Short mmCIF file of C-alpha atoms in Angstrom, two decimals:
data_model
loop_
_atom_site.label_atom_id
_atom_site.label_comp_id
_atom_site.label_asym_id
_atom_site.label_seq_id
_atom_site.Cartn_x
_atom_site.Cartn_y
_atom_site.Cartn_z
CA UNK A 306 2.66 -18.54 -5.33
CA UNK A 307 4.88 -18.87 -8.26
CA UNK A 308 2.04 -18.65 -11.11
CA UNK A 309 1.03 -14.99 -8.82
CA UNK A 310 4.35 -14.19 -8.89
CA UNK A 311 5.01 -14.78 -12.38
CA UNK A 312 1.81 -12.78 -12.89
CA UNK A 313 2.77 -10.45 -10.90
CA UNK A 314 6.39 -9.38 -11.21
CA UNK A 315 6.35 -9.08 -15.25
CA UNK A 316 8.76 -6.53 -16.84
CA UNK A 317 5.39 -4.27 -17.42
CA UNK A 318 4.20 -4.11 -14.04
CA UNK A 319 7.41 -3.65 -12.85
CA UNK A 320 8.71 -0.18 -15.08
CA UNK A 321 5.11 0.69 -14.15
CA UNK A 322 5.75 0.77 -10.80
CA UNK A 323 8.75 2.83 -11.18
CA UNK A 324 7.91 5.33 -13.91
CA UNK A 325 4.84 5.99 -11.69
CA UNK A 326 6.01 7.21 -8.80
CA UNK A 327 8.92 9.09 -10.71
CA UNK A 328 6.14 11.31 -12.18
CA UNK A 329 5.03 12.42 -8.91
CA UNK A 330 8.06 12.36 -7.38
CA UNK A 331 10.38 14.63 -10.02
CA UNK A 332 7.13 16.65 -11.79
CA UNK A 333 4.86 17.17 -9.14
CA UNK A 334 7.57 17.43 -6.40
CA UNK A 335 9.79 19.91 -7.45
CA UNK A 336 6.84 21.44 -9.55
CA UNK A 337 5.25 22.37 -6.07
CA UNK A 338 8.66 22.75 -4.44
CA UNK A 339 7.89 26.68 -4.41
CA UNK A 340 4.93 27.13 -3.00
CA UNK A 341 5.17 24.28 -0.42
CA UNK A 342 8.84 25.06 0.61
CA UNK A 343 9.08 23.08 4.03
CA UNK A 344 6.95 20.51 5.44
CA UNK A 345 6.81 19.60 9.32
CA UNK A 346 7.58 16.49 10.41
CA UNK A 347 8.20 15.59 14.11
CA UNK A 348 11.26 18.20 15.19
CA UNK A 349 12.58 18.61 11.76
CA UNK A 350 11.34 20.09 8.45
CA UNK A 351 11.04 18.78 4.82
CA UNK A 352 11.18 19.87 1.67
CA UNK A 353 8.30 18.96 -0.08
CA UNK A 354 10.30 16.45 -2.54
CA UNK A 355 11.78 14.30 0.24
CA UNK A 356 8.32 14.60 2.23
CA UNK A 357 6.59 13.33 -1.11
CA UNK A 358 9.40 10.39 -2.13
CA UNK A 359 8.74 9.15 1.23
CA UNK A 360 4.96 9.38 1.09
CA UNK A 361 5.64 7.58 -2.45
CA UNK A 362 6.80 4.20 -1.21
CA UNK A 363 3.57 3.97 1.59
CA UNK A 364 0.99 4.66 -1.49
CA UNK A 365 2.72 2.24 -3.93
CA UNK A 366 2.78 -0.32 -1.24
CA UNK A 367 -0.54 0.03 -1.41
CA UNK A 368 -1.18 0.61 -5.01
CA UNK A 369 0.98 -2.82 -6.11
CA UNK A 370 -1.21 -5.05 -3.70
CA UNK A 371 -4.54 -4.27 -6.28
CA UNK A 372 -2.47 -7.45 -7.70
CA UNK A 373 -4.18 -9.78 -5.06
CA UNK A 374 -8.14 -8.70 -5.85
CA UNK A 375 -7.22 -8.86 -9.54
CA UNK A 376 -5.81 -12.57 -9.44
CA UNK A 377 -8.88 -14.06 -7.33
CA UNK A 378 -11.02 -11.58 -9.62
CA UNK A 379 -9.71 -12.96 -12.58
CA UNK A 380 -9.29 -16.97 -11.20
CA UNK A 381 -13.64 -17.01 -10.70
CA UNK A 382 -14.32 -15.34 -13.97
CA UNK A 383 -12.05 -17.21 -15.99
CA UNK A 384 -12.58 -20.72 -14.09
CA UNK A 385 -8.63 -21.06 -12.75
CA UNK A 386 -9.70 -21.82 -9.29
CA UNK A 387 -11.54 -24.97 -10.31
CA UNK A 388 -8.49 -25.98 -12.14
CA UNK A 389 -6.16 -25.37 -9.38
CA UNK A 390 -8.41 -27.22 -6.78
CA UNK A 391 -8.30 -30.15 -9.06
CA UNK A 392 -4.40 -30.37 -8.32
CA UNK A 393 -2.74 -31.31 -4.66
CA UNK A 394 -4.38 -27.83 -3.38
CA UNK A 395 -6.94 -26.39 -0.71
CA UNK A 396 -8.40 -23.14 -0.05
CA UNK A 397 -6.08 -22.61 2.72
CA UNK A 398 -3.15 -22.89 -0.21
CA UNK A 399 -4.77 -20.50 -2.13
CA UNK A 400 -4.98 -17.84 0.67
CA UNK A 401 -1.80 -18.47 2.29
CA UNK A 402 -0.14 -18.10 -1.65
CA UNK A 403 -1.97 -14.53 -2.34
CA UNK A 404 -0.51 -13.28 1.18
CA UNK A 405 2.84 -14.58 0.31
CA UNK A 406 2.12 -12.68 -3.18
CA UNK A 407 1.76 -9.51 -1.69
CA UNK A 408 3.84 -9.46 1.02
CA UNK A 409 6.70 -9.88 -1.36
CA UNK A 410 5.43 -7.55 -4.19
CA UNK A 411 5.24 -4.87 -1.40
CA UNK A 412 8.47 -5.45 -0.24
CA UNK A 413 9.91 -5.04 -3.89
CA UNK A 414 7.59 -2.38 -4.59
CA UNK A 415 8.91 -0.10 -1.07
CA UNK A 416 12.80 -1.47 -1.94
CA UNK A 417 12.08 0.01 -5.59
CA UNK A 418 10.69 3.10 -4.51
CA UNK A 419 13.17 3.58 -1.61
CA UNK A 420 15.94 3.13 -4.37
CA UNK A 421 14.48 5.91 -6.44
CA UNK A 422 13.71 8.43 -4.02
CA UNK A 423 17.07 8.26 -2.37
CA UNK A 424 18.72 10.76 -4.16
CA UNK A 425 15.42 13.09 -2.96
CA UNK A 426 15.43 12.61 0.51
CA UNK A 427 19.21 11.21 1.28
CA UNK A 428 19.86 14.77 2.53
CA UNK A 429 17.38 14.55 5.29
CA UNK A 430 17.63 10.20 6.65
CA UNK A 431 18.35 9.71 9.65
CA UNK A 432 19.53 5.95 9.36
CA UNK A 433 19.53 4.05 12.34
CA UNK A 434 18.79 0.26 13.92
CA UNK A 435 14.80 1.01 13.34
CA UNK A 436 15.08 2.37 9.64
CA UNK A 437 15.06 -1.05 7.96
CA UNK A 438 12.86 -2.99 10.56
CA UNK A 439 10.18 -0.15 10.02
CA UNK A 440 10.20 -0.06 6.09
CA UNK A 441 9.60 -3.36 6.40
CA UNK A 442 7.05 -3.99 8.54
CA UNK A 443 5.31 -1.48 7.35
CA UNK A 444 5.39 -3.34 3.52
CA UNK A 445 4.72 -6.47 4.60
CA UNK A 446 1.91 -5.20 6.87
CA UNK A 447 0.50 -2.96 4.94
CA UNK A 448 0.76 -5.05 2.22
CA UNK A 449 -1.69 -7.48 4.14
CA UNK A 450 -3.75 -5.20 4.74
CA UNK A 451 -5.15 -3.36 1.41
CA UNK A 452 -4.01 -7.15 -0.19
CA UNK A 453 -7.23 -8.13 1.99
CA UNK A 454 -8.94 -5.44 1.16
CA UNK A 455 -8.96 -5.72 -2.43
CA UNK A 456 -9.24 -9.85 -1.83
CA UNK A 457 -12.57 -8.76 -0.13
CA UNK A 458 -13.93 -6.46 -2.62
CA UNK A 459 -13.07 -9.40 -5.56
CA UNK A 460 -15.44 -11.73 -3.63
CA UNK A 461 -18.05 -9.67 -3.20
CA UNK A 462 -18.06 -8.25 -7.38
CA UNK A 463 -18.64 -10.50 -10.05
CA UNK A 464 -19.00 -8.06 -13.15
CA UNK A 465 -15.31 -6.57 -14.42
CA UNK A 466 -17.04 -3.00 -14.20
CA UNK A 467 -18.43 -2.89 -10.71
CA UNK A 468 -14.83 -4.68 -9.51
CA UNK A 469 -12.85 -1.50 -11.49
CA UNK A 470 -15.21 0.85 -10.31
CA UNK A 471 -15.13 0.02 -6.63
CA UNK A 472 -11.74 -1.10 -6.16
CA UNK A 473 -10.41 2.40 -7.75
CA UNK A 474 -12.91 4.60 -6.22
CA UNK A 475 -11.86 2.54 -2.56
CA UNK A 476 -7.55 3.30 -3.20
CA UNK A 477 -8.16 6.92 -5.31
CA UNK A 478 -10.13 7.61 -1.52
CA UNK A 479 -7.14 6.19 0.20
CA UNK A 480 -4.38 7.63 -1.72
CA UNK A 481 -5.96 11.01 -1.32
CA UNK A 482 -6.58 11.46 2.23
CA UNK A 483 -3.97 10.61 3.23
CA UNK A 484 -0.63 12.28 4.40
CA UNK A 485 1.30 10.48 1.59
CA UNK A 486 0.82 14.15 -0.52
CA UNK A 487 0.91 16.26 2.29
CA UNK A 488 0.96 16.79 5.69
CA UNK A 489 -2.28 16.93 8.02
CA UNK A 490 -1.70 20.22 9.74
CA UNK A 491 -3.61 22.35 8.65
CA UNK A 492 -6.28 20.57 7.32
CA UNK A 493 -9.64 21.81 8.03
CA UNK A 494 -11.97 19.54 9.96
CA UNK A 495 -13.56 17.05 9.12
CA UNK A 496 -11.14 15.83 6.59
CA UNK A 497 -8.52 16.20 8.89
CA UNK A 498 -9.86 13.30 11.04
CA UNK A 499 -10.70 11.65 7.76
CA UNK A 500 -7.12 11.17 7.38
CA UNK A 501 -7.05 9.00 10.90
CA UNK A 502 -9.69 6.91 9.68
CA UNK A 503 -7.19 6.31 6.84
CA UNK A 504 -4.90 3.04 7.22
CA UNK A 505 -2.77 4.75 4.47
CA UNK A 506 -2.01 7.34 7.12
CA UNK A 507 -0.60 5.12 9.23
CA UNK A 508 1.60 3.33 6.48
CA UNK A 509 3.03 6.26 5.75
CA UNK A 510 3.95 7.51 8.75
CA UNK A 511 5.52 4.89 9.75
CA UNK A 512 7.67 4.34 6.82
CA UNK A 513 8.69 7.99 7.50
CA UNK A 514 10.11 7.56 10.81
CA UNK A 515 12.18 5.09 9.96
CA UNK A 516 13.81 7.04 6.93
CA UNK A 517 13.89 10.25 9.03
CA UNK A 518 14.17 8.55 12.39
CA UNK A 519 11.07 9.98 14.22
CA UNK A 520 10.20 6.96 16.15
CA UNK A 521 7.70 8.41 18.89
CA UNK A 522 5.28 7.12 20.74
CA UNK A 523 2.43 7.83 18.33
CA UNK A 524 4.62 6.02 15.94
CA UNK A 525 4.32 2.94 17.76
CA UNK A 526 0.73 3.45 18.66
CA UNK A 527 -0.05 3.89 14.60
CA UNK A 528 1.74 0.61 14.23
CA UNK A 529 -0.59 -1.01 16.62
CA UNK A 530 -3.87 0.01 14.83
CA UNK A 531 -2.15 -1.13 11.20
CA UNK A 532 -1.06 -4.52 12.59
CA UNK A 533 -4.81 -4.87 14.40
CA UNK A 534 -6.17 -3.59 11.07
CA UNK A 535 -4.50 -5.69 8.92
CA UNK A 536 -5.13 -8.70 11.09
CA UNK A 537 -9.14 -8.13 10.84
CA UNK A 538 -8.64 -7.88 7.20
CA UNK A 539 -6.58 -10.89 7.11
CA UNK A 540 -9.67 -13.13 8.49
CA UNK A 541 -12.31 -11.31 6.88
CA UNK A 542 -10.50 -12.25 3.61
CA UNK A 543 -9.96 -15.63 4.88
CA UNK A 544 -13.26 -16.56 5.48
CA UNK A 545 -15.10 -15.08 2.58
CA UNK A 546 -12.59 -16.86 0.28
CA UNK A 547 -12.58 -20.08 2.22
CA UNK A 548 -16.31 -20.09 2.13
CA UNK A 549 -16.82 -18.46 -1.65
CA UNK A 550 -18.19 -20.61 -4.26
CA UNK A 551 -16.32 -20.15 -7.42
#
C-alpha cells in the first residue's frame, strides 16, 4: 500500500487533480452560468456553478481511482507482481492494498475538491450530522467501485492501447451521462434512463445531499444500489486477480 501510495499521491497527480476540476468548475461553470441560470435539486434551486462544484467531487472520485487498473496494468507488463510475490506477500495482500489505495486517494481526491469548490457552493450547504458521513461514504464507496472496475478491465487487456482505449471510452461514458454536468430533468428518453443505469449517478447524488442536505428516501435507496454495486465489483475484481496469471 505504501509503494501505490507513493505512486499514487505524487506532486503531479496531485495539482492534476486540482487544476482539473478548477477548469470546469471556474470556465465552464460560470461560462454557462447564463444560459443555465438555476438548476433543481430536491426543494431548492442551484446555480449552475454550485450544482457543477458538487457534481465535480463525485466525477473525480471516480476519475482518481483509474490509479488502481493502471498499477495492476502496469505490475503484469512490467513483471512487479512476480517480484512482490517473491517477498512475505499473497494475492489477498495485493487486493486488499489496491482497495486501501483507492479508498484513500478518493477520500483525498473528494476532501480536495470539496476544499475548492467551497467558495462556489458555500452559499447554498446545508451542513448538518449527515454532510460528512455522506461525502464519505460515498468516496470510499464509490471509490471501490470504479477502483474494481478499472482492476477488472486491467485483467482482462494485456496491450497498453486496448487498456487506454477501453478504460477511457468506459469513464468518458460514465462521466457523461451522468448528472455530475447537469441535471436529469429534462432529458429526453432513453438517455434519461441511461443516466440510472449510471453508478456515477448515484455518487453524485449522494454527495449532493449531504452538501445541500437533501437526504430523502431515494437518497438512501441510491446508496443501497452503490454499496450492492460496489460490493459485486469488489468480488468480481477479487477473483479475476486472485486467479490471474501474471
Amino acid at each position: 500500500m505504501n509503494r501505490n501510495l507513493t505512486i499514487s499521491l505524487n506532486p503531479g497527480f496531485l495539482i492534476w487533480q486540482v487544476i482539473f476540476p478548477l477548469i470546469y468548475i471556474f470556465v465552464a461553470g460560470f461560462a454557462y452560468a447564463p444560459l443555465i441560470q438555476q438548476v433543481p435539486f430536491g426543494v431548492k434551486d442551484l446555480d449552475y456553478p454550485a450544482f457543477l462544484a458538487s457534481g465535480m467531487i463525485g466525477f473525480n472520485i471516480m476519475n482518481s481511482t483509474l490509479v488502481s487498473g493502471i498499477i495492476i496494468w502496469n505490475d503484469r507488463r512490467h513483471g512487479m507482481f512476480e517480484q512482490i510475490m517473491s517477498g512475505p506477500f499473497t494475492r489477498s495482500h495485493y487486493i486488499l492494498s489496491n482497495i486501501c489505495t483507492i479508498g484513500i486517494v478518493g477520500l483525498v481526491s473528494a476532501s480536495l475538491i470539496a476544499l475548492v469548490g467551497y467558495p462556489v457552493f458555500f452559499e447554498s450547504v446545508e451542513m448538518s450530522y449527515f454532510t460528512i458521513p455522506l461525502i464519505i461514504f460515498g468516496a470510499v464507496v464509490g471509490s471501490v467501485l470504479f477502483g474494481s472496475l478499472a482492476s477488472i478491465i486491467s485483467t482482462r487487456l494485456r496491450s497498453s492501447e486496448g487498456f487506454n482505449v477501453i478504460i477511457n471510452t468506459v469513464f468518458l461514458f460514465f462521466a457523461f451521462v451522468s448528472t455530475a454536468f447537469y441535471p436529469v430533468e429534462g432529458v429526453p428518453e432513453p438517455l434519461r434512463s441511461a443516466f440510472f443505469l449510471n453508478p456515477l449517478t448515484y455518487l453524485v447524488d449522494i454527495i449532493r445531499a449531504g452538501i445541500f442536505g437533501n437526504v430523502t428516501e431515494f437518497v438512501i435507496f441510491e446508496m443501497v444500489i452503490l454499496a450492492f454495486l460496489a460490493s459485486v465489483f469488489f468480488i468480481i475484481a477479487s477473483k479475476l486477480l486472485t486467479k490471474l496469471d501474471f
